[in-house]
Coordinates of C-alpha atoms in Angstrom, one line a residue:
Q993 CA 9.0 -12.1 0.8
V994 CA 10.9 -11.1 3.9
Q995 CA 10.2 -10.9 7.6
L996 CA 11.0 -7.7 9.5
V997 CA 11.9 -7.2 13.1
E998 CA 12.2 -3.6 14.4
S999 CA 14.0 -2.4 17.5
G1000 CA 14.8 0.9 19.1
G1001 CA 12.6 3.9 19.4
G1002 CA 11.2 5.3 22.6
S1003 CA 11.1 8.7 24.3
V1004 CA 13.8 11.3 24.5
Q1005 CA 14.2 15.0 25.2
A1006 CA 14.9 17.5 22.4
G1007 CA 18.5 17.4 21.3
G1008 CA 18.9 13.8 22.3
S1009 CA 19.6 10.7 20.2
L1010 CA 17.9 7.4 19.3
R1011 CA 18.9 4.5 17.1
L1012 CA 16.4 2.4 15.2
S1013 CA 17.3 -1.0 13.7
C1014 CA 15.4 -3.3 11.4
T1015 CA 16.5 -6.8 10.5
A1016 CA 15.1 -8.6 7.5
S1017 CA 15.2 -12.3 7.0
G1018 CA 13.9 -14.6 4.3
R1019 CA 14.5 -13.7 0.6
V1020 CA 17.1 -11.0 1.5
F1021 CA 19.0 -11.7 -1.7
N1022 CA 16.2 -10.0 -3.6
I1023 CA 16.2 -6.8 -1.6
Y1024 CA 16.7 -3.6 -3.6
A1025 CA 16.5 -1.1 -0.8
M1026 CA 15.7 -0.7 2.9
G1027 CA 14.6 2.4 4.7
W1028 CA 12.4 4.2 7.2
D1029 CA 9.2 6.2 6.7
R1030 CA 7.3 7.9 9.5
Q1031 CA 3.8 8.9 10.1
E1032 CA 2.2 11.4 12.5
P1033 CA -1.5 11.1 13.5
G1034 CA -3.7 12.5 10.8
K1035 CA -0.8 12.9 8.4
Q1036 CA 0.5 11.0 5.4
R1037 CA 3.3 8.6 5.8
E1038 CA 6.6 10.2 4.6
L1039 CA 10.0 9.0 3.6
V1040 CA 12.7 9.6 6.2
A1041 CA 15.7 7.8 4.7
R1042 CA 16.4 5.0 2.3
I1043 CA 19.6 3.1 1.3
T1044 CA 19.9 0.8 -1.8
R1045 CA 21.9 -2.3 -2.0
D1046 CA 24.6 -0.3 -3.8
D1047 CA 24.6 2.2 -1.0
R1048 CA 22.8 5.1 -2.7
I1049 CA 21.2 7.1 0.1
T1050 CA 18.2 9.4 0.1
Y1051 CA 17.2 11.6 3.1
A1052 CA 14.2 13.8 3.7
D1053 CA 15.3 17.4 3.7
S1054 CA 14.0 17.7 7.3
V1055 CA 16.5 15.2 8.6
K1056 CA 19.6 15.9 6.5
G1057 CA 22.6 16.4 8.7
R1058 CA 20.9 14.9 11.8
F1059 CA 20.0 11.4 10.8
T1060 CA 22.3 8.7 9.4
I1061 CA 21.2 5.5 7.7
S1062 CA 23.4 2.5 7.3
R1063 CA 23.1 -1.1 6.5
E1064 CA 24.8 -4.5 7.0
S1065 CA 24.0 -7.9 5.6
D1066 CA 25.1 -11.5 5.6
K1067 CA 23.9 -14.5 3.8
S1068 CA 20.7 -14.8 5.7
T1069 CA 19.8 -11.3 7.1
S1070 CA 20.0 -7.7 6.2
T1071 CA 19.8 -5.0 8.8
V1072 CA 19.2 -1.2 8.4
H1073 CA 20.0 1.2 11.1
L1074 CA 18.8 4.8 11.5
Q1075 CA 20.9 6.9 13.9
M1076 CA 18.9 9.9 14.9
N1077 CA 20.7 12.8 16.5
S1078 CA 19.7 16.3 17.5
L1079 CA 16.1 15.2 17.7
K1080 CA 13.3 17.7 17.6
P1081 CA 9.7 17.5 18.8
E1082 CA 8.6 17.5 15.2
D1083 CA 10.4 14.2 14.7
S1084 CA 7.9 12.5 16.9
A1085 CA 6.0 9.9 14.9
V1086 CA 5.6 6.2 14.4
Y1087 CA 8.6 5.0 12.3
Y1088 CA 8.1 2.2 9.9
C1089 CA 10.9 0.1 8.5
N1090 CA 10.3 -0.9 4.9
V1091 CA 12.0 -3.1 2.4
I1092 CA 11.7 -2.7 -1.4
M1093 CA 12.3 -5.9 -3.3
F1094 CA 13.4 -6.1 -7.0
G1095 CA 10.1 -6.0 -8.8
T1096 CA 7.2 -4.3 -7.0
D1097 CA 6.9 -5.9 -3.6
T1098 CA 7.4 -3.8 -0.5
S1099 CA 7.3 -5.1 3.0
W1100 CA 6.6 -3.0 6.1
G1101 CA 7.5 -3.4 9.8
Q1102 CA 5.0 -3.0 12.5
G1103 CA 6.1 0.4 13.4
T1104 CA 7.9 1.9 16.5
Q1105 CA 7.0 5.0 18.3
V1106 CA 9.5 7.9 18.6
T1107 CA 8.5 10.7 21.0
V1108 CA 10.6 13.8 21.4
S1109 CA 9.7 16.2 24.2
S1110 CA 10.6 19.8 24.3

């Protein structure tokens, strides 16, 4: 398994930018993909962006052209970043880092709040 530490998030006005980061430690050699999901109160958690170890990227249609996911890794850690530009009020949610391991295991971060005011 891996341990995840999230950073970033906060409050911003519409049109602004935020950057989320998530660092995984532990069995990082077994990571298949890292990414971010988000969840609004009363709604299902949804994929925002995901990047695989061979840099294949998936974005939700709602964030394409505004959000950019990237990753970096070394022998002991792997970090995923989510640069969020041109933020909209509908981007407000709790954002969860997630790591998909080879096999079936998925680890989740504790979540970080993003609030975009109009």
